[in-house]
Amino acid sequence: MRLKEGVRVVGIRPEMVLALMVADSVYKSHGYDATLTSGVEGKHSETSLHYAGGAGDLRINDLPQGVAPVIAADLGEALGEDFDVVLEETHIHIEFQPRQLT
């Protein structure tokens, strides 16, 4: 996985390290390299999990049209229900948001 210049990962949660390793594997399975474009830095909402090390964004603008939705779907399936994977207009957003155990 590549890091965009300026991306900070100090303080990233261990669960997100795992998620980014899985993301790298999913990108590679489709023949592409993953690039982390935001870790704990950047401008996000006040309540964003980025600031607590619980979210990351992956580049999609270098993917051919139609590939990002497939990667996002595969990534969501690979990570399971404790992670949210959201295909945004400019990136794939991943966050660790575990569900309550019942």
Coordinates of N, CA, C and O in Angstrom, one line a residue:
M1 N 0.8 -1.2 0.0 CA 0.0 0.0 0.0 C 0.9 1.2 0.0 O 1.9 1.3 0.7
R2 N 0.5 2.2 -0.8 CA 1.2 3.5 -0.8 C 0.5 4.5 0.1 O -0.7 4.4 0.3
L3 N 1.2 5.4 0.5 CA 0.6 6.5 1.3 C 0.8 7.8 0.5 O 1.9 8.1 0.1
K4 N -0.3 8.5 0.3 CA -0.2 9.8 -0.3 C 0.7 10.7 0.5 O 0.7 10.6 1.8
E5 N 1.4 11.6 -0.1 CA 2.3 12.5 0.6 C 1.5 13.3 1.7 O 0.4 13.8 1.4
G6 N 2.0 13.3 2.9 CA 1.3 14.1 4.0 C 0.4 13.2 4.8 O -0.1 13.7 5.8
V7 N 0.1 12.0 4.4 CA -0.8 11.2 5.2 C -0.2 10.8 6.5 O 1.0 10.4 6.5
R8 N -0.9 10.9 7.5 CA -0.4 10.6 8.9 C -1.1 9.3 9.4 O -2.3 9.2 9.3
V9 N -0.4 8.4 9.9 CA -1.0 7.1 10.5 C -0.6 6.9 11.9 O -1.0 5.9 12.5
V10 N 0.1 7.9 12.5 CA 0.4 7.8 13.9 C -0.9 7.8 14.7 O -1.7 8.7 14.6
G11 N -1.1 6.7 15.5 CA -2.3 6.6 16.3 C -3.4 5.9 15.7 O -4.5 5.8 16.2
I12 N -3.2 5.3 14.5 CA -4.2 4.6 13.8 C -4.5 3.3 14.7 O -3.6 2.7 15.2
R13 N -5.8 3.0 14.8 CA -6.2 1.8 15.6 C -5.7 0.5 14.9 O -5.6 0.4 13.7
P14 N -5.3 -0.5 15.7 CA -4.9 -1.8 15.2 C -5.9 -2.4 14.2 O -5.5 -3.0 13.2
E15 N -7.2 -2.2 14.5 CA -8.2 -2.7 13.6 C -8.2 -2.1 12.2 O -8.4 -2.8 11.2
M16 N -7.8 -0.8 12.2 CA -7.6 -0.2 10.9 C -6.4 -0.6 10.2 O -6.4 -0.7 8.9
V17 N -5.3 -1.0 10.9 CA -4.1 -1.6 10.3 C -4.5 -2.8 9.5 O -4.2 -3.1 8.4
L18 N -5.3 -3.7 10.2 CA -5.8 -4.9 9.6 C -6.7 -4.6 8.4 O -6.5 -5.2 7.3
A19 N -7.6 -3.6 8.5 CA -8.5 -3.3 7.4 C -7.7 -2.8 6.2 O -8.0 -3.1 5.0
L20 N -6.6 -2.0 6.4 CA -5.8 -1.5 5.3 C -5.0 -2.6 4.7 O -4.8 -2.6 3.5
M21 N -4.6 -3.6 5.5 CA -3.9 -4.8 4.9 C -4.9 -5.6 4.0 O -4.5 -6.0 2.9
V22 N -6.1 -5.7 4.5 CA -7.1 -6.4 3.7 C -7.4 -5.6 2.4 O -7.5 -6.1 1.3
A23 N -7.5 -4.3 2.5 CA -7.8 -3.4 1.4 C -6.7 -3.6 0.3 O -6.9 -3.6 -0.9
D24 N -5.4 -3.6 0.8 CA -4.3 -3.7 -0.1 C -4.4 -5.0 -0.9 O -4.2 -5.1 -2.1
S25 N -4.8 -6.1 -0.2 CA -5.0 -7.4 -0.8 C -6.1 -7.4 -1.8 O -6.0 -8.0 -2.9
V26 N -7.2 -6.7 -1.5 CA -8.4 -6.7 -2.4 C -8.0 -5.9 -3.7 O -8.3 -6.3 -4.8
Y27 N -7.4 -4.7 -3.5 CA -6.9 -4.0 -4.7 C -6.0 -4.8 -5.5 O -6.2 -4.9 -6.8
K28 N -5.0 -5.5 -4.9 CA -4.1 -6.3 -5.7 C -4.8 -7.5 -6.4 O -4.5 -7.8 -7.5
S29 N -5.9 -8.0 -5.8 CA -6.6 -9.1 -6.4 C -7.3 -8.7 -7.7 O -7.6 -9.5 -8.6
H30 N -7.5 -7.4 -7.8 CA -8.1 -6.8 -9.0 C -7.0 -6.2 -10.0 O -7.3 -5.6 -11.0
G31 N -5.7 -6.3 -9.6 CA -4.6 -5.9 -10.4 C -4.2 -4.4 -10.2 O -3.6 -3.8 -11.1
Y32 N -4.6 -3.8 -9.0 CA -4.3 -2.4 -8.8 C -3.6 -2.2 -7.4 O -3.7 -3.1 -6.6
D33 N -2.9 -1.1 -7.3 CA -2.2 -0.8 -6.0 C -3.2 0.2 -5.3 O -3.8 1.1 -5.8
A34 N -3.2 -0.1 -4.0 CA -4.0 0.8 -3.1 C -3.2 2.0 -2.6 O -2.0 1.8 -2.3
T35 N -3.8 3.1 -2.5 CA -3.2 4.3 -2.0 C -4.0 4.9 -0.9 O -5.2 5.2 -1.1
L36 N -3.5 5.0 0.3 CA -4.2 5.7 1.4 C -4.0 7.2 1.2 O -2.9 7.7 1.2
T37 N -5.2 7.9 1.1 CA -5.2 9.3 0.9 C -5.5 10.1 2.1 O -5.3 11.3 2.2
S38 N -6.0 9.4 3.2 CA -6.2 10.1 4.4 C -6.2 9.1 5.6 O -6.9 8.1 5.5
G39 N -5.5 9.5 6.6 CA -5.5 8.6 7.8 C -6.1 9.5 9.0 O -7.3 9.7 9.0
V40 N -5.2 9.9 9.9 CA -5.7 10.7 11.0 C -5.7 12.2 10.8 O -6.1 13.0 11.6
E41 N -5.2 12.6 9.6 CA -5.1 14.0 9.3 C -6.3 14.4 8.3 O -7.1 13.6 8.0
G42 N -6.3 15.6 7.8 CA -7.2 16.0 6.8 C -8.4 16.7 7.5 O -8.5 16.9 8.7
K43 N -9.3 17.2 6.6 CA -10.5 17.9 7.0 C -11.7 16.9 6.9 O -12.0 16.4 5.8
H44 N -12.3 16.7 8.1 CA -13.4 15.7 8.2 C -14.4 16.4 9.1 O -14.2 17.4 9.8
S45 N -15.6 15.7 9.2 CA -16.6 16.2 10.2 C -16.0 16.2 11.6 O -15.1 15.4 11.9
E46 N -16.6 17.0 12.5 CA -16.1 17.0 13.9 C -16.1 15.7 14.6 O -15.3 15.4 15.4
T47 N -17.1 14.8 14.2 CA -17.2 13.5 14.9 C -16.6 12.4 14.1 O -16.8 11.2 14.4
S48 N -15.8 12.8 13.1 CA -15.2 11.8 12.2 C -14.3 10.8 13.0 O -13.6 11.2 13.9
L49 N -14.3 9.5 12.6 CA -13.4 8.5 13.2 C -12.0 8.7 12.7 O -11.1 8.0 13.3
H50 N -11.8 9.5 11.7 CA -10.4 9.7 11.2 C -9.5 10.2 12.4 O -8.4 9.7 12.6
Y51 N -10.0 11.2 13.1 CA -9.2 11.8 14.2 C -8.8 10.9 15.3 O -7.8 11.1 16.0
A52 N -9.6 9.8 15.5 CA -9.4 8.8 16.6 C -8.6 7.6 16.0 O -8.5 6.6 16.7
G53 N -8.2 7.7 14.7 CA -7.5 6.6 14.2 C -8.4 5.4 13.7 O -7.9 4.3 13.5
G54 N -9.7 5.7 13.6 CA -10.6 4.6 13.3 C -11.2 4.7 11.9 O -12.2 4.0 11.6
A55 N -10.5 5.4 11.0 CA -11.0 5.5 9.6 C -9.9 5.8 8.6 O -8.8 6.4 9.0
G56 N -10.1 5.5 7.4 CA -9.1 5.7 6.3 C -9.8 5.9 5.0 O -10.9 5.3 4.8
D57 N -9.2 6.6 4.1 CA -9.7 6.8 2.8 C -8.7 6.3 1.7 O -7.5 6.4 1.9
L58 N -9.3 5.6 0.7 CA -8.4 5.0 -0.4 C -8.8 5.7 -1.7 O -9.9 5.9 -2.0
R59 N -7.7 5.9 -2.5 CA -7.9 6.6 -3.8 C -8.6 5.7 -4.8 O -8.4 4.5 -4.8
I60 N -9.5 6.3 -5.6 CA -10.2 5.6 -6.6 C -10.0 6.3 -8.0 O -10.3 5.7 -9.0
N61 N -9.5 7.5 -8.0 CA -9.4 8.3 -9.3 C -8.4 7.7 -10.3 O -8.4 8.1 -11.4
D62 N -7.6 6.7 -9.8 CA -6.7 6.1 -10.8 C -7.2 4.7 -11.3 O -6.5 4.0 -12.0
L63 N -8.5 4.4 -10.9 CA -9.1 3.1 -11.3 C -9.9 3.4 -12.5 O -10.6 4.4 -12.7
P64 N -10.0 2.4 -13.4 CA -10.9 2.5 -14.6 C -12.4 2.6 -14.1 O -12.7 2.1 -13.0
Q65 N -13.2 3.2 -14.9 CA -14.6 3.3 -14.6 C -15.2 1.9 -14.3 O -15.0 1.0 -15.0
G66 N -16.0 1.8 -13.3 CA -16.7 0.6 -12.9 C -15.9 -0.3 -12.0 O -16.5 -1.3 -11.4
V67 N -14.6 0.0 -11.8 CA -13.8 -0.9 -10.9 C -14.0 -0.6 -9.4 O -14.1 -1.4 -8.6
A68 N -14.1 0.7 -9.1 CA -14.2 1.1 -7.7 C -15.4 0.5 -7.0 O -15.3 0.0 -5.8
P69 N -16.6 0.4 -7.6 CA -17.7 -0.2 -6.9 C -17.5 -1.7 -6.6 O -17.9 -2.2 -5.6
V70 N -16.8 -2.4 -7.5 CA -16.5 -3.8 -7.3 C -15.5 -4.0 -6.2 O -15.7 -4.8 -5.3
I71 N -14.5 -3.1 -6.2 CA -13.5 -3.2 -5.1 C -14.1 -2.9 -3.7 O -13.9 -3.5 -2.7
A72 N -15.0 -1.8 -3.7 CA -15.7 -1.5 -2.5 C -16.5 -2.6 -2.0 O -16.6 -2.9 -0.8
A73 N -17.3 -3.2 -2.9 CA -18.1 -4.4 -2.5 C -17.3 -5.5 -2.0 O -17.6 -6.1 -0.9
D74 N -16.2 -5.9 -2.7 CA -15.4 -7.0 -2.2 C -14.7 -6.6 -0.9 O -14.6 -7.5 0.0
L75 N -14.3 -5.4 -0.7 CA -13.7 -5.0 0.6 C -14.7 -5.1 1.7 O -14.4 -5.6 2.8
G76 N -15.9 -4.6 1.5 CA -17.0 -4.7 2.5 C -17.2 -6.2 2.9 O -17.4 -6.5 4.1
E77 N -17.3 -7.0 1.9 CA -17.5 -8.4 2.2 C -16.3 -9.0 3.0 O -16.5 -9.8 3.9
A78 N -15.1 -8.7 2.6 CA -13.9 -9.2 3.3 C -13.8 -8.7 4.7 O -13.3 -9.5 5.6
L79 N -14.2 -7.5 5.0 CA -14.0 -6.9 6.3 C -15.1 -7.3 7.3 O -14.9 -7.4 8.5
G80 N -16.3 -7.5 6.7 CA -17.4 -7.9 7.6 C -18.1 -6.8 8.3 O -17.8 -5.6 8.0
E81 N -19.0 -7.1 9.2 CA -19.9 -6.2 9.8 C -19.4 -5.2 10.7 O -20.0 -4.2 11.1
D82 N -18.2 -5.4 11.2 CA -17.6 -4.4 12.2 C -17.0 -3.2 11.5 O -16.5 -2.3 12.1
F83 N -16.9 -3.2 10.1 CA -16.4 -2.1 9.4 C -17.5 -1.6 8.4 O -18.3 -2.4 7.9
D84 N -17.5 -0.3 8.3 CA -18.3 0.3 7.2 C -17.4 0.7 6.1 O -16.3 1.2 6.2
V85 N -17.8 0.3 4.9 CA -17.0 0.6 3.6 C -18.0 1.4 2.8 O -19.1 0.9 2.4
V86 N -17.6 2.6 2.5 CA -18.5 3.5 1.8 C -17.8 4.0 0.5 O -16.7 4.6 0.6
L87 N -18.4 3.8 -0.6 CA -17.9 4.4 -1.9 C -18.4 5.8 -2.0 O -19.5 6.1 -2.2
E88 N -17.4 6.7 -1.8 CA -17.7 8.2 -2.0 C -17.4 8.6 -3.4 O -16.9 7.8 -4.2
E89 N -17.7 9.8 -3.7 CA -17.4 10.3 -5.1 C -16.0 10.3 -5.4 O -15.6 10.0 -6.6
T90 N -15.1 10.5 -4.4 CA -13.7 10.7 -4.7 C -12.8 9.6 -4.0 O -11.6 9.6 -4.2
H91 N -13.4 8.7 -3.2 CA -12.6 7.8 -2.5 C -13.4 6.7 -1.9 O -14.7 6.8 -1.9
I92 N -12.8 5.6 -1.4 CA -13.5 4.6 -0.6 C -13.1 4.9 0.8 O -11.9 5.0 1.2
H93 N -14.1 5.1 1.6 CA -14.0 5.4 3.0 C -14.2 4.1 3.8 O -15.2 3.4 3.6
I94 N -13.3 3.8 4.7 CA -13.4 2.6 5.6 C -13.3 3.1 7.0 O -12.5 3.9 7.4
E95 N -14.2 2.6 7.8 CA -14.1 2.9 9.3 C -14.5 1.7 10.1 O -15.3 0.9 9.7
F96 N -13.8 1.6 11.2 CA -14.0 0.6 12.2 C -15.2 1.0 13.1 O -15.0 2.0 13.8
Q97 N -16.3 0.4 13.0 CA -17.5 0.7 13.8 C -18.2 -0.6 14.2 O -19.1 -1.0 13.6
P98 N -17.6 -1.2 15.3 CA -18.2 -2.5 15.6 C -19.6 -2.4 16.1 O -20.0 -1.4 16.7
R99 N -20.4 -3.4 15.8 CA -21.8 -3.5 16.2 C -21.8 -4.1 17.6 O -20.9 -4.8 18.0
Q100 N -22.9 -3.7 18.3 CA -23.1 -4.3 19.6 C -23.3 -5.8 19.6 O -24.1 -6.2 18.7
L101 N -22.7 -6.5 20.5 CA -23.0 -7.9 20.6 C -24.3 -8.1 21.3 O -24.6 -7.4 22.3
T102 N -25.1 -9.0 20.8 CA -26.4 -9.3 21.5 C -26.4 -10.6 22.1 O -25.7 -11.5 21.9

